[in-house]
Amino acid sequence: MKTLSRKMLAFGVAAAAAVSLVGCAVTTGNPTGGDAGSSEDKDEYRVAYIARAQADSFAAWLANEMRAEADNYDDITLEVFDGQADDEIENSMIENAIANRFDAIIVQANNADAQLPYIQQAIDAGIVVITTNPRVEGLTGGNSVDADPYEQGAVVAELALEEIPEGANVVVLDGPAGNFHSTARRTAWQEVFFDERPDVTIVAEDIANWNKDEALTLMEDWSLANPDIDAIISMNDNMAAGALEAVPGEGVLAYGVDGTPEATLLIQDGVMTATSLQNAQELAQLNMEAVHSLLTGETDEVNVDIGNPVITIDNAAEYVQLYIDAGLIAE
């Protein structure tokens, strides 16, 4: 694990530096930059990206990639905001982006139900709006760039059917309540794995809010109460990595989603079992392509999904190399 820590230092520093997210203060900007709805006639567009939380490793990676991809567009200025995994803060940021007349707002919702009315306000104000990671359902208008969270969970759950031993005791780590990705991934695990494996017992399950530290605390308690845990089933990699820190060297199987740099290293080292990749680079590319085409009038609506390849010990080196090339893992 010392090797992992050294390698991940580059990822942590890069994420923290590149994702120097704006806090909860109102973005001042130029209020005379143009009225909402007239963006097609402009030479430069101001886009607000409201990220879920810098403490979430995937959200930090995605924000990093969004900034990098925005640099490829001479007519787009991207400002990034940290929602701090707090619904009130994120909702306030959406309101601030409307008040400050951003041409477009890209929202990574913390809680889709909580953010929905505020996102709808932006749409109703004539602002180009994209929801991403997760897509927010129930909006009238709006656009989305996302992955299929059910499939992300299903492809990993299919592996677990053969890998988790008969009569196993498992624990389950869930994302925030009401989060589309967390709910869909958990549904996939239920339908693909648990319904097919009644011999498996869930000895503990709780929400860890995508957070590594929360997952670590839960796993410390669970492992004391249940010394024979065979597998960790997590709705994201960050929580899986935290849970594994509570049971080092015990050979517990661990499944996640996201394919983060940390997870790929853990899988390559035989510590974590499998994940499915949610490629932040691809999400960022599609988001910036979408917002640019919407702002310039090239298209009227965008709703697209990225793929979800599985990462195991057999192919982890390929993805580790991807992160090395991206500067997110040190060689």
mmCIF file of C-alpha atoms in Angstrom:
data_model
loop_
_atom_site.group_PDB
_atom_site.id
_atom_site.type_symbol
_atom_site.label_atom_id
_atom_site.label_comp_id
_atom_site.label_asym_id
_atom_site.label_seq_id
_atom_site.Cartn_x
_atom_site.Cartn_y
_atom_site.Cartn_z
ATOM 1 C CA MET A 1 0.000 0.000 0.000
ATOM 2 C CA LYS A 2 3.017 2.328 0.373
ATOM 3 C CA THR A 3 3.590 2.048 -3.384
ATOM 4 C CA LEU A 4 -0.031 2.992 -3.995
ATOM 5 C CA SER A 5 0.269 6.057 -1.785
ATOM 6 C CA ARG A 6 3.301 7.325 -3.701
ATOM 7 C CA LYS A 7 1.631 6.752 -7.058
ATOM 8 C CA MET A 8 -1.590 8.383 -5.973
ATOM 9 C CA LEU A 9 0.206 11.489 -4.725
ATOM 10 C CA ALA A 10 0.318 12.768 -8.282
ATOM 11 C CA PHE A 11 -3.402 12.179 -8.711
ATOM 12 C CA GLY A 12 -4.254 13.920 -5.456
ATOM 13 C CA VAL A 13 -2.078 16.937 -6.184
ATOM 14 C CA ALA A 14 -3.297 17.191 -9.767
ATOM 15 C CA ALA A 15 -6.925 16.995 -8.747
ATOM 16 C CA ALA A 16 -6.531 19.514 -5.948
ATOM 17 C CA ALA A 17 -4.609 21.954 -8.110
ATOM 18 C CA ALA A 18 -6.648 21.664 -11.276
ATOM 19 C CA VAL A 19 -9.939 21.601 -9.466
ATOM 20 C CA SER A 20 -9.440 24.882 -7.644
ATOM 21 C CA LEU A 21 -13.169 25.115 -7.388
ATOM 22 C CA VAL A 22 -14.945 28.357 -6.642
ATOM 23 C CA GLY A 23 -16.655 28.435 -3.236
ATOM 24 C CA CYS A 24 -20.186 29.417 -2.388
ATOM 25 C CA ALA A 25 -19.805 33.097 -3.161
ATOM 26 C CA VAL A 26 -21.732 34.628 -6.043
ATOM 27 C CA THR A 27 -19.741 34.670 -9.272
ATOM 28 C CA THR A 28 -19.596 38.312 -10.206
ATOM 29 C CA GLY A 29 -18.765 38.102 -13.912
ATOM 30 C CA ASN A 30 -20.080 40.655 -16.379
ATOM 31 C CA PRO A 31 -23.835 41.153 -15.971
ATOM 32 C CA THR A 32 -23.980 42.911 -19.313
ATOM 33 C CA GLY A 33 -22.641 39.892 -21.167
ATOM 34 C CA GLY A 34 -25.958 39.359 -22.962
ATOM 35 C CA ASP A 35 -29.484 38.297 -22.263
ATOM 36 C CA ALA A 36 -30.387 34.630 -21.880
ATOM 37 C CA GLY A 37 -31.636 33.164 -25.124
ATOM 38 C CA SER A 38 -29.447 35.331 -27.400
ATOM 39 C CA SER A 39 -26.303 33.200 -27.052
ATOM 40 C CA GLU A 40 -26.221 32.180 -30.736
ATOM 41 C CA ASP A 41 -25.217 35.754 -31.698
ATOM 42 C CA LYS A 42 -22.279 35.986 -29.274
ATOM 43 C CA ASP A 43 -18.544 35.629 -29.874
ATOM 44 C CA GLU A 44 -17.819 34.373 -26.355
ATOM 45 C CA TYR A 45 -19.870 32.268 -23.966
ATOM 46 C CA ARG A 46 -19.712 32.016 -20.172
ATOM 47 C CA VAL A 47 -20.420 28.519 -18.883
ATOM 48 C CA ALA A 48 -20.858 27.574 -15.221
ATOM 49 C CA TYR A 49 -19.989 24.019 -14.220
ATOM 50 C CA ILE A 50 -21.470 23.205 -10.809
ATOM 51 C CA ALA A 51 -19.646 20.146 -9.475
ATOM 52 C CA ARG A 52 -21.075 17.902 -6.801
ATOM 53 C CA ALA A 53 -18.128 17.883 -4.377
ATOM 54 C CA GLN A 54 -14.372 18.259 -4.534
ATOM 55 C CA ALA A 55 -14.029 15.639 -1.779
ATOM 56 C CA ASP A 56 -15.515 13.024 -4.128
ATOM 57 C CA SER A 57 -12.541 11.709 -6.141
ATOM 58 C CA PHE A 58 -14.571 11.099 -9.289
ATOM 59 C CA ALA A 59 -16.230 14.509 -9.113
ATOM 60 C CA ALA A 60 -12.783 16.090 -8.689
ATOM 61 C CA TRP A 61 -11.445 14.164 -11.676
ATOM 62 C CA LEU A 62 -14.424 15.191 -13.812
ATOM 63 C CA ALA A 63 -14.058 18.864 -12.864
ATOM 64 C CA ASN A 64 -10.364 18.645 -13.747
ATOM 65 C CA GLU A 65 -11.208 17.195 -17.169
ATOM 66 C CA MET A 66 -13.955 19.760 -17.783
ATOM 67 C CA ARG A 67 -11.459 22.580 -17.304
ATOM 68 C CA ALA A 68 -8.920 20.921 -19.571
ATOM 69 C CA GLU A 69 -11.487 20.290 -22.303
ATOM 70 C CA ALA A 70 -12.867 23.843 -22.104
ATOM 71 C CA ASP A 71 -9.395 25.111 -23.028
ATOM 72 C CA ASN A 72 -9.960 23.629 -26.490
ATOM 73 C CA TYR A 73 -12.739 26.155 -27.172
ATOM 74 C CA ASP A 74 -11.627 29.713 -27.845
ATOM 75 C CA ASP A 75 -15.179 31.030 -27.486
ATOM 76 C CA ILE A 76 -15.967 29.403 -24.114
ATOM 77 C CA THR A 77 -14.962 30.526 -20.629
ATOM 78 C CA LEU A 78 -15.710 27.847 -18.035
ATOM 79 C CA GLU A 79 -16.088 28.654 -14.330
ATOM 80 C CA VAL A 80 -16.182 25.720 -11.916
ATOM 81 C CA PHE A 81 -18.012 25.702 -8.586
ATOM 82 C CA ASP A 82 -17.801 23.238 -5.681
ATOM 83 C CA GLY A 83 -21.215 22.143 -4.376
ATOM 84 C CA GLN A 84 -19.524 20.564 -1.312
ATOM 85 C CA ALA A 85 -22.044 17.678 -1.364
ATOM 86 C CA ASP A 86 -24.573 20.102 0.126
ATOM 87 C CA ASP A 87 -27.968 20.560 -1.525
ATOM 88 C CA GLU A 88 -28.460 24.104 -0.222
ATOM 89 C CA ILE A 89 -25.037 25.198 -1.464
ATOM 90 C CA GLU A 90 -25.553 23.620 -4.870
ATOM 91 C CA ASN A 91 -29.034 25.092 -5.238
ATOM 92 C CA SER A 92 -27.694 28.517 -4.295
ATOM 93 C CA MET A 93 -24.987 28.176 -6.930
ATOM 94 C CA ILE A 94 -27.577 27.420 -9.608
ATOM 95 C CA GLU A 95 -29.520 30.524 -8.557
ATOM 96 C CA ASN A 96 -26.318 32.577 -8.615
ATOM 97 C CA ALA A 97 -25.471 31.347 -12.112
ATOM 98 C CA ILE A 98 -28.925 32.422 -13.297
ATOM 99 C CA ALA A 99 -28.578 35.825 -11.626
ATOM 100 C CA ASN A 100 -25.129 36.321 -13.124
ATOM 101 C CA ARG A 101 -26.439 35.636 -16.643
ATOM 102 C CA PHE A 102 -24.274 32.691 -17.570
ATOM 103 C CA ASP A 103 -24.968 31.542 -21.111
ATOM 104 C CA ALA A 104 -25.005 27.909 -20.031
ATOM 105 C CA ILE A 105 -25.011 25.877 -16.831
ATOM 106 C CA ILE A 106 -23.765 22.298 -16.536
ATOM 107 C CA VAL A 107 -24.959 20.691 -13.302
ATOM 108 C CA GLN A 108 -23.605 17.592 -11.576
ATOM 109 C CA ALA A 109 -26.444 17.135 -9.118
ATOM 110 C CA ASN A 110 -25.819 16.028 -5.553
ATOM 111 C CA ASN A 111 -29.477 15.078 -5.128
ATOM 112 C CA ALA A 112 -31.532 15.182 -8.306
ATOM 113 C CA ASP A 113 -34.836 15.705 -6.500
ATOM 114 C CA ALA A 114 -33.439 18.629 -4.510
ATOM 115 C CA GLN A 115 -31.784 20.277 -7.504
ATOM 116 C CA LEU A 116 -34.617 19.699 -9.996
ATOM 117 C CA PRO A 117 -36.703 22.844 -9.321
ATOM 118 C CA TYR A 118 -33.594 25.055 -9.418
ATOM 119 C CA ILE A 119 -32.392 23.488 -12.656
ATOM 120 C CA GLN A 120 -35.878 24.012 -14.072
ATOM 121 C CA GLN A 121 -35.636 27.697 -13.128
ATOM 122 C CA ALA A 122 -32.505 27.972 -15.257
ATOM 123 C CA ILE A 123 -34.188 26.272 -18.206
ATOM 124 C CA ASP A 124 -37.224 28.516 -17.846
ATOM 125 C CA ALA A 125 -34.904 31.538 -17.843
ATOM 126 C CA GLY A 126 -33.764 30.566 -21.335
ATOM 127 C CA ILE A 127 -30.312 29.379 -20.257
ATOM 128 C CA VAL A 128 -28.733 26.356 -21.962
ATOM 129 C CA VAL A 129 -28.692 23.625 -19.307
ATOM 130 C CA ILE A 130 -26.986 20.227 -19.276
ATOM 131 C CA THR A 131 -27.234 17.749 -16.411
ATOM 132 C CA THR A 132 -24.369 15.270 -16.118
ATOM 133 C CA ASN A 133 -23.275 12.456 -13.829
ATOM 134 C CA PRO A 134 -26.160 12.073 -13.087
ATOM 135 C CA ARG A 135 -28.795 12.953 -15.640
ATOM 136 C CA VAL A 136 -31.718 14.644 -13.869
ATOM 137 C CA GLU A 137 -35.068 13.155 -14.845
ATOM 138 C CA GLY A 138 -38.376 15.055 -14.819
ATOM 139 C CA LEU A 139 -37.176 18.315 -16.347
ATOM 140 C CA THR A 140 -39.149 20.122 -19.017
ATOM 141 C CA GLY A 141 -36.471 20.877 -21.576
ATOM 142 C CA GLY A 142 -32.790 20.634 -20.785
ATOM 143 C CA ASN A 143 -30.092 18.275 -22.010
ATOM 144 C CA SER A 144 -27.930 15.512 -20.567
ATOM 145 C CA VAL A 145 -24.541 13.853 -20.903
ATOM 146 C CA ASP A 146 -24.250 10.795 -18.710
ATOM 147 C CA ALA A 147 -23.594 7.089 -18.426
ATOM 148 C CA ASP A 148 -26.112 4.302 -17.900
ATOM 149 C CA PRO A 149 -25.751 3.640 -14.159
ATOM 150 C CA TYR A 150 -27.811 0.457 -14.310
ATOM 151 C CA GLU A 151 -25.406 -1.042 -16.838
ATOM 152 C CA GLN A 152 -22.433 0.208 -14.814
ATOM 153 C CA GLY A 153 -23.637 -1.813 -11.858
ATOM 154 C CA ALA A 154 -24.860 -4.768 -13.899
ATOM 155 C CA VAL A 155 -21.572 -5.518 -15.671
ATOM 156 C CA VAL A 156 -19.743 -5.732 -12.339
ATOM 157 C CA ALA A 157 -22.552 -7.686 -10.679
ATOM 158 C CA GLU A 158 -22.343 -10.272 -13.461
ATOM 159 C CA LEU A 159 -18.699 -10.911 -12.567
ATOM 160 C CA ALA A 160 -19.601 -11.260 -8.909
ATOM 161 C CA LEU A 161 -22.083 -14.041 -9.697
ATOM 162 C CA GLU A 162 -19.144 -16.351 -10.338
ATOM 163 C CA GLU A 163 -16.588 -14.828 -7.972
ATOM 164 C CA ILE A 164 -18.395 -14.404 -4.655
ATOM 165 C CA PRO A 165 -18.399 -17.763 -2.839
ATOM 166 C CA GLU A 166 -21.495 -19.708 -1.869
ATOM 167 C CA GLY A 167 -22.976 -18.668 1.462
ATOM 168 C CA ALA A 168 -20.983 -15.450 1.512
ATOM 169 C CA ASN A 169 -21.520 -12.551 3.890
ATOM 170 C CA VAL A 170 -21.361 -9.183 2.145
ATOM 171 C CA VAL A 171 -21.701 -5.506 2.980
ATOM 172 C CA VAL A 172 -23.207 -2.863 0.698
ATOM 173 C CA LEU A 173 -22.203 0.801 0.453
ATOM 174 C CA ASP A 174 -24.734 3.144 -1.147
ATOM 175 C CA GLY A 175 -24.420 6.658 -2.522
ATOM 176 C CA PRO A 176 -26.601 9.600 -1.470
ATOM 177 C CA ALA A 177 -30.318 8.976 -1.071
ATOM 178 C CA GLY A 178 -32.219 10.104 -4.150
ATOM 179 C CA ASN A 179 -29.143 10.044 -6.374
ATOM 180 C CA PHE A 180 -29.997 8.575 -9.779
ATOM 181 C CA HIS A 181 -26.672 6.789 -10.193
ATOM 182 C CA SER A 182 -26.667 5.282 -6.728
ATOM 183 C CA THR A 183 -30.255 4.053 -7.008
ATOM 184 C CA ALA A 184 -29.833 2.572 -10.491
ATOM 185 C CA ARG A 185 -26.575 0.822 -9.623
ATOM 186 C CA ARG A 186 -28.135 -0.662 -6.486
ATOM 187 C CA THR A 187 -31.143 -1.845 -8.516
ATOM 188 C CA ALA A 188 -28.783 -3.540 -10.963
ATOM 189 C CA TRP A 189 -27.000 -5.354 -8.144
ATOM 190 C CA GLN A 190 -30.330 -6.497 -6.761
ATOM 191 C CA GLU A 191 -31.679 -7.814 -10.041
ATOM 192 C CA VAL A 192 -28.469 -9.218 -11.515
ATOM 193 C CA PHE A 193 -26.812 -10.575 -8.379
ATOM 194 C CA PHE A 194 -28.876 -10.768 -5.200
ATOM 195 C CA ASP A 195 -32.028 -12.117 -6.849
ATOM 196 C CA GLU A 196 -29.891 -14.857 -8.420
ATOM 197 C CA ARG A 197 -27.846 -15.600 -5.298
ATOM 198 C CA PRO A 198 -30.235 -16.117 -2.337
ATOM 199 C CA ASP A 199 -27.384 -17.921 -0.570
ATOM 200 C CA VAL A 200 -25.587 -14.590 -0.082
ATOM 201 C CA THR A 201 -26.365 -12.619 3.090
ATOM 202 C CA ILE A 202 -26.164 -8.827 3.346
ATOM 203 C CA VAL A 203 -24.892 -8.410 6.900
ATOM 204 C CA ALA A 204 -24.783 -4.601 6.712
ATOM 205 C CA GLU A 205 -25.806 -1.842 4.310
ATOM 206 C CA ASP A 206 -25.691 1.921 4.667
ATOM 207 C CA ILE A 207 -25.261 5.217 2.826
ATOM 208 C CA ALA A 208 -21.708 6.578 2.690
ATOM 209 C CA ASN A 209 -22.486 9.487 0.324
ATOM 210 C CA TRP A 210 -19.738 8.553 -2.189
ATOM 211 C CA ASN A 211 -17.295 9.471 0.610
ATOM 212 C CA LYS A 212 -14.151 7.467 1.362
ATOM 213 C CA ASP A 213 -13.917 8.462 5.028
ATOM 214 C CA GLU A 214 -17.565 7.645 5.711
ATOM 215 C CA ALA A 215 -17.098 4.227 4.114
ATOM 216 C CA LEU A 216 -13.973 3.598 6.199
ATOM 217 C CA THR A 217 -15.868 4.372 9.413
ATOM 218 C CA LEU A 218 -18.775 2.133 8.464
ATOM 219 C CA MET A 219 -16.483 -0.735 7.519
ATOM 220 C CA GLU A 220 -14.548 -0.471 10.768
ATOM 221 C CA ASP A 221 -17.800 -0.947 12.681
ATOM 222 C CA TRP A 222 -19.109 -3.668 10.372
ATOM 223 C CA SER A 223 -15.918 -5.727 10.476
ATOM 224 C CA LEU A 224 -15.983 -5.725 14.270
ATOM 225 C CA ALA A 225 -19.593 -6.899 14.368
ATOM 226 C CA ASN A 226 -19.129 -9.352 11.474
ATOM 227 C CA PRO A 227 -15.598 -10.771 11.407
ATOM 228 C CA ASP A 228 -16.301 -13.002 8.394
ATOM 229 C CA ILE A 229 -17.133 -10.520 5.621
ATOM 230 C CA ASP A 230 -16.382 -12.008 2.217
ATOM 231 C CA ALA A 231 -17.135 -9.090 -0.110
ATOM 232 C CA ILE A 232 -17.667 -5.340 -0.273
ATOM 233 C CA ILE A 233 -20.248 -4.221 -2.811
ATOM 234 C CA SER A 234 -19.985 -0.496 -3.367
ATOM 235 C CA MET A 235 -21.857 1.866 -5.649
ATOM 236 C CA ASN A 236 -18.621 3.737 -6.368
ATOM 237 C CA ASP A 237 -14.866 3.225 -6.154
ATOM 238 C CA ASN A 238 -14.248 5.915 -3.567
ATOM 239 C CA MET A 239 -16.349 4.124 -0.954
ATOM 240 C CA ALA A 240 -14.864 0.737 -1.887
ATOM 241 C CA ALA A 241 -11.351 2.102 -1.393
ATOM 242 C CA GLY A 242 -12.289 3.528 1.998
ATOM 243 C CA ALA A 243 -13.838 0.260 3.131
ATOM 244 C CA LEU A 244 -10.754 -1.684 2.055
ATOM 245 C CA GLU A 245 -8.592 0.493 4.293
ATOM 246 C CA ALA A 246 -10.494 -0.926 7.273
ATOM 247 C CA VAL A 247 -9.634 -4.534 6.354
ATOM 248 C CA PRO A 248 -6.096 -4.437 4.916
ATOM 249 C CA GLY A 249 -4.603 -7.747 3.864
ATOM 250 C CA GLU A 250 -7.723 -9.774 4.610
ATOM 251 C CA GLY A 251 -8.461 -10.783 1.017
ATOM 252 C CA VAL A 252 -11.965 -9.366 0.959
ATOM 253 C CA LEU A 253 -13.452 -9.115 -2.533
ATOM 254 C CA ALA A 254 -14.407 -5.542 -3.439
ATOM 255 C CA TYR A 255 -16.473 -4.193 -6.325
ATOM 256 C CA GLY A 256 -17.025 -0.573 -7.321
ATOM 257 C CA VAL A 257 -17.948 1.728 -10.185
ATOM 258 C CA ASP A 258 -16.090 4.667 -11.811
ATOM 259 C CA GLY A 259 -12.689 3.239 -12.706
ATOM 260 C CA THR A 260 -10.850 5.969 -10.806
ATOM 261 C CA PRO A 261 -7.032 6.074 -10.832
ATOM 262 C CA GLU A 262 -6.971 4.819 -7.252
ATOM 263 C CA ALA A 263 -9.260 1.895 -8.065
ATOM 264 C CA THR A 264 -7.249 0.836 -11.111
ATOM 265 C CA LEU A 265 -4.090 0.724 -8.989
ATOM 266 C CA LEU A 266 -5.872 -1.238 -6.268
ATOM 267 C CA ILE A 267 -7.118 -3.722 -8.861
ATOM 268 C CA GLN A 268 -3.687 -4.018 -10.484
ATOM 269 C CA ASP A 269 -2.200 -4.724 -7.048
ATOM 270 C CA GLY A 270 -4.826 -7.398 -6.335
ATOM 271 C CA VAL A 271 -6.422 -5.424 -3.488
ATOM 272 C CA MET A 272 -9.705 -4.539 -5.200
ATOM 273 C CA THR A 273 -11.582 -6.982 -7.431
ATOM 274 C CA ALA A 274 -13.352 -5.088 -10.221
ATOM 275 C CA THR A 275 -14.995 -1.868 -11.311
ATOM 276 C CA SER A 276 -16.621 -0.444 -14.417
ATOM 277 C CA LEU A 277 -15.128 2.625 -16.006
ATOM 278 C CA GLN A 278 -16.988 5.897 -16.038
ATOM 279 C CA ASN A 279 -14.505 7.856 -18.103
ATOM 280 C CA ALA A 280 -14.336 11.466 -16.913
ATOM 281 C CA GLN A 281 -12.312 12.436 -19.990
ATOM 282 C CA GLU A 282 -15.078 11.161 -22.268
ATOM 283 C CA LEU A 283 -17.776 12.816 -20.158
ATOM 284 C CA ALA A 284 -15.928 16.133 -20.289
ATOM 285 C CA GLN A 285 -15.393 15.922 -24.042
ATOM 286 C CA LEU A 286 -19.058 15.178 -24.677
ATOM 287 C CA ASN A 287 -20.200 17.901 -22.263
ATOM 288 C CA MET A 288 -18.113 20.563 -23.941
ATOM 289 C CA GLU A 289 -19.092 19.398 -27.428
ATOM 290 C CA ALA A 290 -22.732 19.470 -26.361
ATOM 291 C CA VAL A 291 -22.674 22.880 -24.707
ATOM 292 C CA HIS A 292 -20.814 24.402 -27.653
ATOM 293 C CA SER A 293 -23.225 22.990 -30.220
ATOM 294 C CA LEU A 294 -26.214 24.121 -28.161
ATOM 295 C CA LEU A 295 -24.853 27.629 -27.618
ATOM 296 C CA THR A 296 -23.959 28.129 -31.277
ATOM 297 C CA GLY A 297 -27.284 26.761 -32.491
ATOM 298 C CA GLU A 298 -25.767 23.745 -34.236
ATOM 299 C CA THR A 299 -28.218 21.498 -32.393
ATOM 300 C CA ASP A 300 -31.372 21.960 -30.343
ATOM 301 C CA GLU A 301 -31.132 19.018 -27.944
ATOM 302 C CA VAL A 302 -28.467 16.628 -26.634
ATOM 303 C CA ASN A 303 -29.007 13.437 -24.623
ATOM 304 C CA VAL A 304 -26.065 11.012 -24.836
ATOM 305 C CA ASP A 305 -24.459 8.241 -22.772
ATOM 306 C CA ILE A 306 -20.866 7.010 -22.580
ATOM 307 C CA GLY A 307 -19.826 3.350 -22.363
ATOM 308 C CA ASN A 308 -18.894 1.328 -19.270
ATOM 309 C CA PRO A 309 -16.009 -1.137 -19.829
ATOM 310 C CA VAL A 310 -15.134 -3.495 -16.970
ATOM 311 C CA ILE A 311 -11.734 -3.252 -15.279
ATOM 312 C CA THR A 312 -10.243 -6.354 -13.639
ATOM 313 C CA ILE A 313 -6.738 -7.496 -12.812
ATOM 314 C CA ASP A 314 -6.497 -8.831 -16.376
ATOM 315 C CA ASN A 315 -6.705 -5.391 -18.006
ATOM 316 C CA ALA A 316 -6.005 -2.937 -15.169
ATOM 317 C CA ALA A 317 -2.537 -2.111 -16.558
ATOM 318 C CA GLU A 318 -4.173 -0.662 -19.683
ATOM 319 C CA TYR A 319 -6.147 1.820 -17.606
ATOM 320 C CA VAL A 320 -3.252 2.598 -15.284
ATOM 321 C CA GLN A 321 -1.329 3.585 -18.410
ATOM 322 C CA LEU A 322 -4.247 5.798 -19.478
ATOM 323 C CA TYR A 323 -3.929 7.672 -16.189
ATOM 324 C CA ILE A 324 -0.166 7.865 -16.432
ATOM 325 C CA ASP A 325 -0.502 9.429 -19.879
ATOM 326 C CA ALA A 326 -3.051 11.878 -18.454
ATOM 327 C CA GLY A 327 -0.706 12.850 -15.626
ATOM 328 C CA LEU A 328 -3.046 11.486 -12.947
ATOM 329 C CA ILE A 329 -0.697 8.699 -11.829
ATOM 330 C CA ALA A 330 3.073 9.122 -11.478
ATOM 331 C CA GLU A 331 5.227 6.534 -13.211
#
